[in-house]
Amino acid sequence: MKNDIAISVRGLTKRFGGFTAVDDISFEVDRGEIFGFLGANGAGKTTAMRMLCGLSYPTSGSGTVAGYDITRQAEEIKRHIGYMSQKFSLYEELTVSENLTLFATIYGMTDRAIKEKSAEVFRMLEMENMSGTLVKDIPVGWKQKLAFSAATMHSPDVVFLDEPTGGVDPLTRRKFWEMIYRASSEGMTVFVTTHYLDEAEYCNRISIMVDGRIKALDSPQKLKEEYGAATMDEVFRIVAKGAKRGD
Ligand code: ATP
């Protein structure tokens, strides 16, 4: 990455026909930052994230991710990011080890690097004796940690996590956040969407999207001060009040 800015967008907009899903958003994310991307259902988070990952072309506006232009260098962006979806993106009918190898191969790693990195992941997750187990047979908490490891095997500059903790119990979620912190302390930038407002407290900064626009953006502490709220849940309710989209 050229400098310490991992993500930078200016006036990013996406229209589907006459409907504006993402409406003129601008923000920057520092290298190594954990950036929470919040918003009610339909606010435009996924649409914005797809543009940042080089998967969808903006109607207008500009931006860079890991130093690459989101409109002109989508292929480079794909090589320098990791992505973990809500469904953990793993193949249930493949073993733990086969899943890691598959992702690493897609990300262009050499056989030797895959072997070394897989061994490191198994050690770190204490999963050495599970490498031959089918993913469908391992508990959800392991699946989640494995999916994160698969998405970051190639040491991407930025990892995008789309509701990575959906449907997972609080203790497992906490453990998952320890992995996020470790990745960030090693310089990886983490861009994460979540519906759990307690998790918003773990982020360095939070943006709250309402009806396609960013309505609030700051650290959890500053947002609570600004809105006179005790929790992020309260901040969210104040900011999202009057939203036309969502439930
Ligand atoms: P959720 O939390 O439910 O995933 P979100 O904030 O990610 O919500 P998006 O999926 O980005 O929201 O959707 C934003 C709006 O854009 C929604 O009203 C959605 O119906 C609309 N939308 C998304 N993709 C398309 C598309 N391909 N064509 C038309 N409308 C779309």
CSV table of C-alpha atoms and ligand atoms in Angstrom, one decimal:
chain,number,residue,atom,x,y,z
A,1,MET,CA,0.0,0.0,0.0
A,2,LYS,CA,1.3,3.4,-0.9
A,3,ASN,CA,0.5,5.2,2.3
A,4,ASP,CA,-1.4,4.8,5.5
A,5,ILE,CA,-4.8,5.2,4.0
A,6,ALA,CA,-6.3,1.7,3.3
A,7,ILE,CA,-9.7,2.9,1.9
A,8,SER,CA,-10.7,6.3,0.5
A,9,VAL,CA,-14.0,7.1,-1.2
A,10,ARG,CA,-15.4,10.4,-2.5
A,11,GLY,CA,-19.0,10.9,-3.5
A,12,LEU,CA,-19.5,7.1,-4.1
A,13,THR,CA,-23.0,6.6,-5.5
A,14,LYS,CA,-24.9,3.6,-6.9
A,15,ARG,CA,-28.3,3.8,-8.6
A,16,PHE,CA,-30.4,1.0,-9.8
A,17,GLY,CA,-32.7,2.6,-12.3
A,18,GLY,CA,-34.4,5.5,-10.5
A,19,PHE,CA,-33.5,4.2,-7.1
A,20,THR,CA,-30.3,5.4,-5.3
A,21,ALA,CA,-29.1,2.5,-3.1
A,22,VAL,CA,-25.8,4.3,-2.1
A,23,ASP,CA,-26.1,8.1,-2.1
A,24,ASP,CA,-22.9,10.2,-2.3
A,25,ILE,CA,-20.8,8.6,0.5
A,26,SER,CA,-17.3,9.8,1.4
A,27,PHE,CA,-14.9,8.5,4.1
A,28,GLU,CA,-11.4,7.2,4.7
A,29,VAL,CA,-10.1,4.2,6.7
A,30,ASP,CA,-6.6,4.1,8.0
A,31,ARG,CA,-4.3,1.1,7.6
A,32,GLY,CA,-4.8,-1.3,10.5
A,33,GLU,CA,-8.0,0.3,11.6
A,34,ILE,CA,-11.1,-1.8,12.5
A,35,PHE,CA,-13.9,0.1,10.8
A,36,GLY,CA,-17.5,-0.8,11.6
A,37,PHE,CA,-20.1,-0.3,8.8
A,38,LEU,CA,-23.5,-0.2,10.4
A,39,GLY,CA,-27.0,0.5,9.0
A,40,ALA,CA,-30.5,-1.0,9.1
A,41,ASN,CA,-31.6,-3.6,6.5
A,42,GLY,CA,-31.5,-2.1,3.1
A,43,ALA,CA,-29.5,1.0,4.1
A,44,GLY,CA,-27.0,0.2,1.3
A,45,LYS,CA,-24.1,-1.5,3.2
A,46,THR,CA,-23.8,-4.5,0.9
A,47,THR,CA,-24.0,-2.4,-2.2
A,48,ALA,CA,-21.3,-0.1,-0.9
A,49,MET,CA,-19.1,-3.0,0.1
A,50,ARG,CA,-19.4,-4.6,-3.3
A,51,MET,CA,-18.2,-1.4,-5.0
A,52,LEU,CA,-15.2,-1.4,-2.6
A,53,CYS,CA,-14.3,-5.0,-3.5
A,54,GLY,CA,-14.3,-4.2,-7.2
A,55,LEU,CA,-17.5,-6.4,-7.7
A,56,SER,CA,-19.8,-3.6,-8.7
A,57,TYR,CA,-19.2,-0.4,-10.8
A,58,PRO,CA,-20.2,2.9,-9.2
A,59,THR,CA,-22.7,5.1,-11.0
A,60,SER,CA,-20.5,8.0,-9.9
A,61,GLY,CA,-17.8,9.0,-7.4
A,62,SER,CA,-14.4,7.6,-6.9
A,63,GLY,CA,-12.3,5.6,-4.5
A,64,THR,CA,-9.2,3.5,-3.7
A,65,VAL,CA,-8.8,0.3,-1.8
A,66,ALA,CA,-5.3,-0.8,-0.8
A,67,GLY,CA,-4.0,2.0,-3.1
A,68,TYR,CA,-5.9,0.7,-6.2
A,69,ASP,CA,-8.6,2.6,-8.0
A,70,ILE,CA,-12.1,0.9,-7.6
A,71,THR,CA,-13.2,1.8,-11.1
A,72,ARG,CA,-10.0,1.0,-13.1
A,73,GLN,CA,-8.1,-1.6,-11.0
A,74,ALA,CA,-10.7,-4.0,-9.8
A,75,GLU,CA,-8.5,-7.1,-10.5
A,76,GLU,CA,-5.6,-5.7,-8.4
A,77,ILE,CA,-8.1,-4.9,-5.6
A,78,LYS,CA,-9.4,-8.5,-5.6
A,79,ARG,CA,-5.8,-9.8,-5.2
A,80,HIS,CA,-5.1,-7.5,-2.2
A,81,ILE,CA,-8.3,-8.0,-0.2
A,82,GLY,CA,-9.9,-10.9,1.7
A,83,TYR,CA,-13.7,-11.4,1.9
A,84,MET,CA,-15.8,-13.3,4.4
A,85,SER,CA,-19.5,-13.5,3.8
A,86,GLN,CA,-22.4,-14.1,6.2
A,87,LYS,CA,-22.4,-17.8,5.3
A,88,PHE,CA,-18.8,-18.1,6.2
A,89,SER,CA,-18.0,-19.0,2.6
A,90,LEU,CA,-16.8,-22.5,3.3
A,91,TYR,CA,-17.5,-25.7,1.4
A,92,GLU,CA,-19.3,-28.1,3.8
A,93,GLU,CA,-18.5,-31.2,1.8
A,94,LEU,CA,-14.7,-30.6,1.8
A,95,THR,CA,-12.4,-31.2,4.7
A,96,VAL,CA,-10.9,-28.4,6.8
A,97,SER,CA,-7.6,-28.7,5.1
A,98,GLU,CA,-9.1,-28.9,1.6
A,99,ASN,CA,-11.0,-25.7,2.3
A,100,LEU,CA,-7.8,-23.8,3.2
A,101,THR,CA,-6.0,-25.1,0.2
A,102,LEU,CA,-8.9,-24.2,-2.1
A,103,PHE,CA,-9.0,-20.6,-0.9
A,104,ALA,CA,-5.2,-20.2,-0.9
A,105,THR,CA,-5.1,-21.5,-4.5
A,106,ILE,CA,-7.8,-19.0,-5.6
A,107,TYR,CA,-5.8,-16.2,-3.9
A,108,GLY,CA,-2.8,-17.3,-6.0
A,109,MET,CA,-0.5,-18.7,-3.2
A,110,THR,CA,2.3,-21.2,-4.1
A,111,ASP,CA,2.0,-24.8,-2.9
A,112,ARG,CA,4.9,-24.3,-0.5
A,113,ALA,CA,3.3,-21.1,1.0
A,114,ILE,CA,0.0,-22.9,1.3
A,115,LYS,CA,1.6,-25.8,3.3
A,116,GLU,CA,3.4,-23.4,5.6
A,117,LYS,CA,0.4,-21.1,6.1
A,118,SER,CA,-2.0,-24.0,6.7
A,119,ALA,CA,0.3,-25.5,9.3
A,120,GLU,CA,0.4,-22.1,11.0
A,121,VAL,CA,-3.4,-21.7,10.9
A,122,PHE,CA,-3.9,-25.2,12.4
A,123,ARG,CA,-1.5,-24.4,15.2
A,124,MET,CA,-3.0,-21.0,15.9
A,125,LEU,CA,-6.6,-22.4,16.0
A,126,GLU,CA,-5.5,-25.6,17.8
A,127,MET,CA,-7.1,-27.6,15.0
A,128,GLU,CA,-4.2,-29.9,14.2
A,129,ASN,CA,-6.4,-33.0,14.7
A,130,MET,CA,-9.3,-31.7,12.7
A,131,SER,CA,-7.5,-31.1,9.3
A,132,GLY,CA,-9.2,-34.2,7.8
A,133,THR,CA,-12.6,-33.5,9.2
A,134,LEU,CA,-15.4,-32.4,6.9
A,135,VAL,CA,-16.4,-28.8,7.5
A,136,LYS,CA,-20.1,-29.8,8.0
A,137,ASP,CA,-19.0,-31.9,11.0
A,138,ILE,CA,-17.2,-29.1,12.9
A,139,PRO,CA,-19.0,-26.7,15.4
A,140,VAL,CA,-20.1,-23.2,14.2
A,141,GLY,CA,-17.4,-21.4,16.2
A,142,TRP,CA,-14.6,-23.3,14.5
A,143,LYS,CA,-16.2,-22.8,11.1
A,144,GLN,CA,-16.3,-19.1,11.7
A,145,LYS,CA,-12.6,-18.9,12.8
A,146,LEU,CA,-11.7,-21.2,9.8
A,147,ALA,CA,-13.5,-18.9,7.4
A,148,PHE,CA,-11.7,-15.9,8.7
A,149,SER,CA,-8.4,-17.7,8.4
A,150,ALA,CA,-9.3,-18.8,4.8
A,151,ALA,CA,-10.1,-15.2,3.9
A,152,THR,CA,-6.8,-13.9,5.3
A,153,MET,CA,-4.4,-16.8,4.3
A,154,HIS,CA,-2.8,-14.6,1.7
A,155,SER,CA,-2.2,-11.7,4.2
A,156,PRO,CA,-4.4,-9.2,2.4
A,157,ASP,CA,-4.1,-5.4,3.0
A,158,VAL,CA,-7.8,-5.2,3.8
A,159,VAL,CA,-10.3,-7.8,4.9
A,160,PHE,CA,-14.0,-7.3,4.3
A,161,LEU,CA,-16.3,-9.1,6.8
A,162,ASP,CA,-20.0,-9.1,5.9
A,163,GLU,CA,-21.9,-9.9,9.1
A,164,PRO,CA,-19.3,-12.5,10.2
A,165,THR,CA,-20.9,-13.3,13.5
A,166,GLY,CA,-24.6,-13.7,12.4
A,167,GLY,CA,-26.3,-16.4,14.4
A,168,VAL,CA,-23.3,-17.1,16.7
A,169,ASP,CA,-23.5,-17.1,20.5
A,170,PRO,CA,-21.9,-14.2,22.5
A,171,LEU,CA,-18.9,-16.1,23.8
A,172,THR,CA,-18.0,-17.4,20.4
A,173,ARG,CA,-18.4,-13.9,19.0
A,174,ARG,CA,-16.0,-12.5,21.6
A,175,LYS,CA,-13.4,-15.1,20.7
A,176,PHE,CA,-13.9,-14.2,17.0
A,177,TRP,CA,-13.2,-10.6,17.8
A,178,GLU,CA,-9.9,-11.6,19.4
A,179,MET,CA,-8.9,-12.9,15.9
A,180,ILE,CA,-9.9,-9.6,14.4
A,181,TYR,CA,-7.8,-7.6,16.9
A,182,ARG,CA,-4.8,-9.8,16.2
A,183,ALA,CA,-5.1,-9.2,12.4
A,184,SER,CA,-5.5,-5.5,13.0
A,185,SER,CA,-2.4,-5.4,15.3
A,186,GLU,CA,-0.5,-7.0,12.5
A,187,GLY,CA,-1.4,-4.1,10.2
A,188,MET,CA,-4.4,-5.6,8.4
A,189,THR,CA,-7.3,-3.2,7.9
A,190,VAL,CA,-10.7,-4.7,8.9
A,191,PHE,CA,-13.9,-3.4,7.3
A,192,VAL,CA,-16.8,-5.1,9.1
A,193,THR,CA,-20.6,-5.0,8.9
A,194,THR,CA,-22.6,-6.2,11.9
A,195,HIS,CA,-26.1,-6.1,13.3
A,196,TYR,CA,-24.8,-6.5,16.8
A,197,LEU,CA,-24.5,-3.1,18.4
A,198,ASP,CA,-22.3,-4.5,21.3
A,199,GLU,CA,-19.8,-5.4,18.6
A,200,ALA,CA,-19.8,-1.8,17.4
A,201,GLU,CA,-18.0,-0.9,20.7
A,202,TYR,CA,-15.0,-3.1,19.6
A,203,CYS,CA,-14.4,-1.0,16.4
A,204,ASN,CA,-12.0,1.9,16.3
A,205,ARG,CA,-14.5,3.9,14.3
A,206,ILE,CA,-18.1,3.4,13.2
A,207,SER,CA,-20.1,4.7,10.3
A,208,ILE,CA,-23.9,4.5,10.4
A,209,MET,CA,-25.7,4.4,7.1
A,210,VAL,CA,-29.3,5.5,6.7
A,211,ASP,CA,-31.2,5.3,3.4
A,212,GLY,CA,-28.0,5.2,1.4
A,213,ARG,CA,-26.2,8.1,3.2
A,214,ILE,CA,-23.7,8.1,6.0
A,215,LYS,CA,-25.4,9.9,8.8
A,216,ALA,CA,-22.8,9.5,11.6
A,217,LEU,CA,-19.1,8.6,11.6
A,218,ASP,CA,-16.7,8.6,14.6
A,219,SER,CA,-15.3,6.5,17.4
A,220,PRO,CA,-17.9,4.7,19.6
A,221,GLN,CA,-16.8,7.0,22.5
A,222,LYS,CA,-17.2,10.2,20.5
A,223,LEU,CA,-20.5,9.1,19.0
A,224,LYS,CA,-21.9,8.4,22.5
A,225,GLU,CA,-20.8,11.8,23.7
A,226,GLU,CA,-22.2,13.6,20.6
A,227,TYR,CA,-25.6,11.9,20.9
A,228,GLY,CA,-25.7,11.9,24.7
A,229,ALA,CA,-26.1,8.1,24.7
A,230,ALA,CA,-24.9,5.5,27.1
A,231,THR,CA,-24.6,2.7,24.5
A,232,MET,CA,-24.0,2.3,20.8
A,233,ASP,CA,-27.5,0.7,20.6
A,234,GLU,CA,-28.9,4.0,21.8
A,235,VAL,CA,-26.8,6.0,19.3
A,236,PHE,CA,-28.0,3.8,16.5
A,237,ARG,CA,-31.6,4.2,17.4
A,238,ILE,CA,-31.2,8.0,17.5
A,239,VAL,CA,-29.3,8.2,14.2
A,240,ALA,CA,-31.6,5.7,12.3
A,241,LYS,CA,-34.8,7.3,13.6
A,242,GLY,CA,-37.0,8.2,10.7
A,243,ALA,CA,-35.3,5.9,8.2
A,244,LYS,CA,-37.5,5.1,5.2
A,245,ARG,CA,-35.8,1.8,4.5
A,246,GLY,CA,-35.2,-1.1,7.0
A,247,ASP,CA,-37.3,-2.5,9.8
B,1,ATP,P1,-29.0,-5.8,4.6
B,1,ATP,O1,-28.5,-5.5,5.9
B,1,ATP,O2,-30.4,-6.2,4.5
B,1,ATP,O3,-28.1,-6.7,3.8
B,1,ATP,P2,-27.9,-3.5,3.2
B,1,ATP,O4,-27.7,-2.3,4.0
B,1,ATP,O5,-26.7,-4.4,2.8
B,1,ATP,O6,-29.0,-4.4,3.8
B,1,ATP,P3,-28.3,-3.4,0.3
B,1,ATP,O7,-28.3,-4.9,0.1
B,1,ATP,O8,-27.0,-2.7,-0.1
B,1,ATP,O9,-28.6,-3.0,1.8
B,1,ATP,O10,-29.5,-2.8,-0.4
B,1,ATP,C1,-29.8,-1.4,-0.5
B,1,ATP,C2,-31.0,-1.1,-1.3
B,1,ATP,O11,-30.7,-1.3,-2.7
B,1,ATP,C3,-32.2,-2.1,-0.9
B,1,ATP,O12,-33.4,-1.3,-1.0
B,1,ATP,C4,-32.1,-3.1,-2.1
B,1,ATP,O13,-33.4,-3.6,-2.3
B,1,ATP,C5,-31.6,-2.3,-3.2
B,1,ATP,N1,-30.9,-3.1,-4.2
B,1,ATP,C6,-29.7,-3.8,-3.9
B,1,ATP,N2,-29.3,-4.4,-5.0
B,1,ATP,C7,-30.2,-4.1,-6.0
B,1,ATP,C8,-30.3,-4.4,-7.4
B,1,ATP,N3,-29.4,-5.2,-8.0
B,1,ATP,N4,-31.3,-3.9,-8.1
B,1,ATP,C9,-32.2,-3.1,-7.5
B,1,ATP,N5,-32.2,-2.7,-6.2
B,1,ATP,C10,-31.2,-3.2,-5.5
